[in-house]
Amino acid sequence: MKLTPKKINLFLMAKLPSAYLCGVRLKSINASTSTTSVKFRWINQNPFGSMFWAVQGMAAELATGALVMQKIQESGKNISMLVASNSALFTKKAKGRIIFTCDNGAELDNVIHNAITTKEGQVIVMKAVGVNEEGVEVSSFNFEWTLKVKS
């Protein structure tokens, strides 16, 4: 079964309802890039008149995680995935629609190949950058994903 934005968004609704209710959605995914979107609304605001940092984090994590899920599925192997750490940088108030993009697909291919061939856990740091409707960066997130082939 091919992962599509519609299938991932239904998964969000069923398994991550807080992300879904806050408006986080996968917009596109291909072999190299994944894009998510979230719009500033009452439910995802902070007291300072912009989007709560954790909502941005959910959208950023989905941009990286959807790509990981797709690559694992394509490998045909049973591989576990887990965020070991993350960091973020906020450069502008997040208002309006924020688009997060992760383009670590090629690097992820190599890491999954190494996990399969060595049977050892692998680590990859994947970056998702959020921009507003004017194309100005509002935040960037780094997620350290650990991947390991299950026995």
PDB file of C-alpha atoms in Angstrom, residues 12-151:
ATOM      1  CA  LEU A  12      -3.284  11.434  12.109  1.00  0.00           C
ATOM      2  CA  MET A  13      -6.985  11.641  12.833  1.00  0.00           C
ATOM      3  CA  ALA A  14      -7.046   8.126  14.305  1.00  0.00           C
ATOM      4  CA  LYS A  15      -3.690   7.922  16.105  1.00  0.00           C
ATOM      5  CA  LEU A  16      -2.579  11.546  16.707  1.00  0.00           C
ATOM      6  CA  PRO A  17      -5.822  13.462  17.211  1.00  0.00           C
ATOM      7  CA  SER A  18      -4.158  16.479  18.848  1.00  0.00           C
ATOM      8  CA  ALA A  19      -2.085  17.096  15.702  1.00  0.00           C
ATOM      9  CA  TYR A  20      -5.154  16.614  13.519  1.00  0.00           C
ATOM     10  CA  LEU A  21      -7.322  18.961  15.612  1.00  0.00           C
ATOM     11  CA  CYS A  22      -4.590  21.622  15.547  1.00  0.00           C
ATOM     12  CA  GLY A  23      -4.677  21.512  11.735  1.00  0.00           C
ATOM     13  CA  VAL A  24      -1.458  19.645  10.930  1.00  0.00           C
ATOM     14  CA  ARG A  25      -1.684  18.015   7.484  1.00  0.00           C
ATOM     15  CA  LEU A  26       0.661  16.230   5.116  1.00  0.00           C
ATOM     16  CA  LYS A  27       0.472  18.048   1.776  1.00  0.00           C
ATOM     17  CA  SER A  28       2.890  16.098  -0.410  1.00  0.00           C
ATOM     18  CA  ILE A  29       5.442  13.315  -0.302  1.00  0.00           C
ATOM     19  CA  ASN A  30       7.809  11.863  -2.888  1.00  0.00           C
ATOM     20  CA  ALA A  31      11.137  10.013  -2.913  1.00  0.00           C
ATOM     21  CA  SER A  32      13.153  12.991  -1.710  1.00  0.00           C
ATOM     22  CA  THR A  33      10.817  15.490  -0.046  1.00  0.00           C
ATOM     23  CA  SER A  34       7.877  15.680   2.323  1.00  0.00           C
ATOM     24  CA  THR A  35       5.781  18.793   2.967  1.00  0.00           C
ATOM     25  CA  THR A  36       3.320  19.539   5.753  1.00  0.00           C
ATOM     26  CA  SER A  37       1.078  22.494   6.455  1.00  0.00           C
ATOM     27  CA  VAL A  38      -0.561  24.053   9.486  1.00  0.00           C
ATOM     28  CA  LYS A  39      -2.581  27.256   9.684  1.00  0.00           C
ATOM     29  CA  PHE A  40      -2.589  29.625  12.676  1.00  0.00           C
ATOM     30  CA  ARG A  41      -5.975  29.333  14.398  1.00  0.00           C
ATOM     31  CA  TRP A  42      -7.519  29.840  17.802  1.00  0.00           C
ATOM     32  CA  ILE A  43      -6.888  26.223  18.836  1.00  0.00           C
ATOM     33  CA  ASN A  44      -3.140  26.359  18.137  1.00  0.00           C
ATOM     34  CA  GLN A  45      -2.318  29.846  19.415  1.00  0.00           C
ATOM     35  CA  ASN A  46       0.006  30.894  22.200  1.00  0.00           C
ATOM     36  CA  PRO A  47      -0.536  33.906  24.514  1.00  0.00           C
ATOM     37  CA  PHE A  48       1.674  36.066  22.268  1.00  0.00           C
ATOM     38  CA  GLY A  49      -0.556  36.060  19.193  1.00  0.00           C
ATOM     39  CA  SER A  50       1.233  33.433  17.144  1.00  0.00           C
ATOM     40  CA  MET A  51       1.305  29.661  16.685  1.00  0.00           C
ATOM     41  CA  PHE A  52       2.314  27.597  19.720  1.00  0.00           C
ATOM     42  CA  TRP A  53       5.797  26.126  19.305  1.00  0.00           C
ATOM     43  CA  ALA A  54       4.601  22.570  19.948  1.00  0.00           C
ATOM     44  CA  VAL A  55       2.154  22.747  17.029  1.00  0.00           C
ATOM     45  CA  GLN A  56       5.010  23.806  14.780  1.00  0.00           C
ATOM     46  CA  GLY A  57       6.955  20.854  16.195  1.00  0.00           C
ATOM     47  CA  MET A  58       4.152  18.425  15.328  1.00  0.00           C
ATOM     48  CA  ALA A  59       4.069  19.679  11.742  1.00  0.00           C
ATOM     49  CA  ALA A  60       7.858  19.554  11.465  1.00  0.00           C
ATOM     50  CA  GLU A  61       8.040  16.044  12.951  1.00  0.00           C
ATOM     51  CA  LEU A  62       5.385  14.835  10.509  1.00  0.00           C
ATOM     52  CA  ALA A  63       7.413  16.224   7.594  1.00  0.00           C
ATOM     53  CA  THR A  64      10.395  14.109   8.668  1.00  0.00           C
ATOM     54  CA  GLY A  65       8.468  11.108   9.997  1.00  0.00           C
ATOM     55  CA  ALA A  66       6.288  10.627   6.921  1.00  0.00           C
ATOM     56  CA  LEU A  67       9.435  10.374   4.820  1.00  0.00           C
ATOM     57  CA  VAL A  68      10.873   7.796   7.242  1.00  0.00           C
ATOM     58  CA  MET A  69       7.623   5.789   7.164  1.00  0.00           C
ATOM     59  CA  GLN A  70       7.568   5.824   3.359  1.00  0.00           C
ATOM     60  CA  LYS A  71      11.189   4.667   3.049  1.00  0.00           C
ATOM     61  CA  ILE A  72      10.680   1.883   5.603  1.00  0.00           C
ATOM     62  CA  GLN A  73       7.602   0.692   3.729  1.00  0.00           C
ATOM     63  CA  GLU A  74       9.502   0.739   0.415  1.00  0.00           C
ATOM     64  CA  SER A  75      12.326  -1.331   1.942  1.00  0.00           C
ATOM     65  CA  GLY A  76       9.950  -4.195   2.708  1.00  0.00           C
ATOM     66  CA  LYS A  77      11.734  -4.747   6.028  1.00  0.00           C
ATOM     67  CA  ASN A  78      10.409  -4.537   9.576  1.00  0.00           C
ATOM     68  CA  ILE A  79      12.287  -1.479  10.842  1.00  0.00           C
ATOM     69  CA  SER A  80      11.583   0.400  14.064  1.00  0.00           C
ATOM     70  CA  MET A  81      11.730   4.188  14.103  1.00  0.00           C
ATOM     71  CA  LEU A  82      12.007   6.468  17.101  1.00  0.00           C
ATOM     72  CA  VAL A  83      12.882  10.104  17.725  1.00  0.00           C
ATOM     73  CA  ALA A  84      15.877  10.136  20.080  1.00  0.00           C
ATOM     74  CA  SER A  85      16.217  13.926  20.319  1.00  0.00           C
ATOM     75  CA  ASN A  86      15.201  17.143  18.656  1.00  0.00           C
ATOM     76  CA  SER A  87      16.127  20.802  18.597  1.00  0.00           C
ATOM     77  CA  ALA A  88      14.446  23.882  17.197  1.00  0.00           C
ATOM     78  CA  LEU A  89      15.187  27.460  16.241  1.00  0.00           C
ATOM     79  CA  PHE A  90      12.452  30.099  16.041  1.00  0.00           C
ATOM     80  CA  THR A  91      13.207  33.165  13.932  1.00  0.00           C
ATOM     81  CA  LYS A  92       9.840  34.883  13.401  1.00  0.00           C
ATOM     82  CA  LYS A  93       6.302  34.757  14.809  1.00  0.00           C
ATOM     83  CA  ALA A  94       4.337  32.016  13.069  1.00  0.00           C
ATOM     84  CA  LYS A  95       1.108  33.493  11.704  1.00  0.00           C
ATOM     85  CA  GLY A  96      -1.005  32.457   8.752  1.00  0.00           C
ATOM     86  CA  ARG A  97      -0.234  29.182   6.971  1.00  0.00           C
ATOM     87  CA  ILE A  98       3.140  27.639   7.758  1.00  0.00           C
ATOM     88  CA  ILE A  99       4.661  25.089   5.370  1.00  0.00           C
ATOM     89  CA  PHE A 100       7.310  22.664   6.655  1.00  0.00           C
ATOM     90  CA  THR A 101       9.585  20.905   4.184  1.00  0.00           C
ATOM     91  CA  CYS A 102      12.024  18.060   4.739  1.00  0.00           C
ATOM     92  CA  ASP A 103      14.264  17.068   1.838  1.00  0.00           C
ATOM     93  CA  ASN A 104      16.471  14.374   3.392  1.00  0.00           C
ATOM     94  CA  GLY A 105      15.141  11.507   1.239  1.00  0.00           C
ATOM     95  CA  ALA A 106      18.434  10.603  -0.472  1.00  0.00           C
ATOM     96  CA  GLU A 107      20.370  10.592   2.807  1.00  0.00           C
ATOM     97  CA  LEU A 108      17.622   8.499   4.398  1.00  0.00           C
ATOM     98  CA  ASP A 109      17.940   5.901   1.615  1.00  0.00           C
ATOM     99  CA  ASN A 110      21.592   5.387   2.585  1.00  0.00           C
ATOM    100  CA  VAL A 111      20.814   5.107   6.298  1.00  0.00           C
ATOM    101  CA  ILE A 112      18.069   2.517   5.741  1.00  0.00           C
ATOM    102  CA  HIS A 113      20.362   0.550   3.420  1.00  0.00           C
ATOM    103  CA  ASN A 114      23.046   0.553   6.150  1.00  0.00           C
ATOM    104  CA  ALA A 115      20.516  -0.561   8.772  1.00  0.00           C
ATOM    105  CA  ILE A 116      19.467  -3.482   6.590  1.00  0.00           C
ATOM    106  CA  THR A 117      22.962  -4.600   5.579  1.00  0.00           C
ATOM    107  CA  THR A 118      24.677  -4.203   8.963  1.00  0.00           C
ATOM    108  CA  LYS A 119      21.675  -5.227  11.128  1.00  0.00           C
ATOM    109  CA  GLU A 120      22.812  -2.445  13.488  1.00  0.00           C
ATOM    110  CA  GLY A 121      20.877   0.577  14.624  1.00  0.00           C
ATOM    111  CA  GLN A 122      21.404   3.715  12.599  1.00  0.00           C
ATOM    112  CA  VAL A 123      20.888   7.396  13.361  1.00  0.00           C
ATOM    113  CA  ILE A 124      19.927  10.193  11.001  1.00  0.00           C
ATOM    114  CA  VAL A 125      19.294  13.842  11.753  1.00  0.00           C
ATOM    115  CA  MET A 126      16.521  15.171   9.545  1.00  0.00           C
ATOM    116  CA  LYS A 127      15.679  18.852   9.185  1.00  0.00           C
ATOM    117  CA  ALA A 128      12.287  20.447   8.565  1.00  0.00           C
ATOM    118  CA  VAL A 129      12.137  24.164   7.778  1.00  0.00           C
ATOM    119  CA  GLY A 130       8.927  26.134   8.264  1.00  0.00           C
ATOM    120  CA  VAL A 131       8.138  29.165   6.125  1.00  0.00           C
ATOM    121  CA  ASN A 132       5.164  31.540   6.191  1.00  0.00           C
ATOM    122  CA  GLU A 133       3.002  32.601   3.235  1.00  0.00           C
ATOM    123  CA  GLU A 134       5.585  35.210   2.239  1.00  0.00           C
ATOM    124  CA  GLY A 135       8.299  32.528   2.072  1.00  0.00           C
ATOM    125  CA  VAL A 136      10.041  33.820   5.204  1.00  0.00           C
ATOM    126  CA  GLU A 137      11.498  31.171   7.521  1.00  0.00           C
ATOM    127  CA  VAL A 138       9.741  31.128  10.896  1.00  0.00           C
ATOM    128  CA  SER A 139      11.325  28.027  12.437  1.00  0.00           C
ATOM    129  CA  SER A 140      13.534  25.047  11.757  1.00  0.00           C
ATOM    130  CA  PHE A 141      13.587  21.712  13.554  1.00  0.00           C
ATOM    131  CA  ASN A 142      16.159  18.928  13.660  1.00  0.00           C
ATOM    132  CA  PHE A 143      14.938  15.442  14.588  1.00  0.00           C
ATOM    133  CA  GLU A 144      17.377  12.666  15.401  1.00  0.00           C
ATOM    134  CA  TRP A 145      15.678   9.470  14.198  1.00  0.00           C
ATOM    135  CA  THR A 146      16.970   6.049  15.232  1.00  0.00           C
ATOM    136  CA  LEU A 147      16.265   3.157  12.869  1.00  0.00           C
ATOM    137  CA  LYS A 148      16.815  -0.518  13.559  1.00  0.00           C
ATOM    138  CA  VAL A 149      15.820  -3.677  11.716  1.00  0.00           C
ATOM    139  CA  LYS A 150      13.653  -5.825  13.986  1.00  0.00           C
ATOM    140  CA  SER A 151      14.562  -9.500  14.306  1.00  0.00           C
TER     141      SER A 151
END
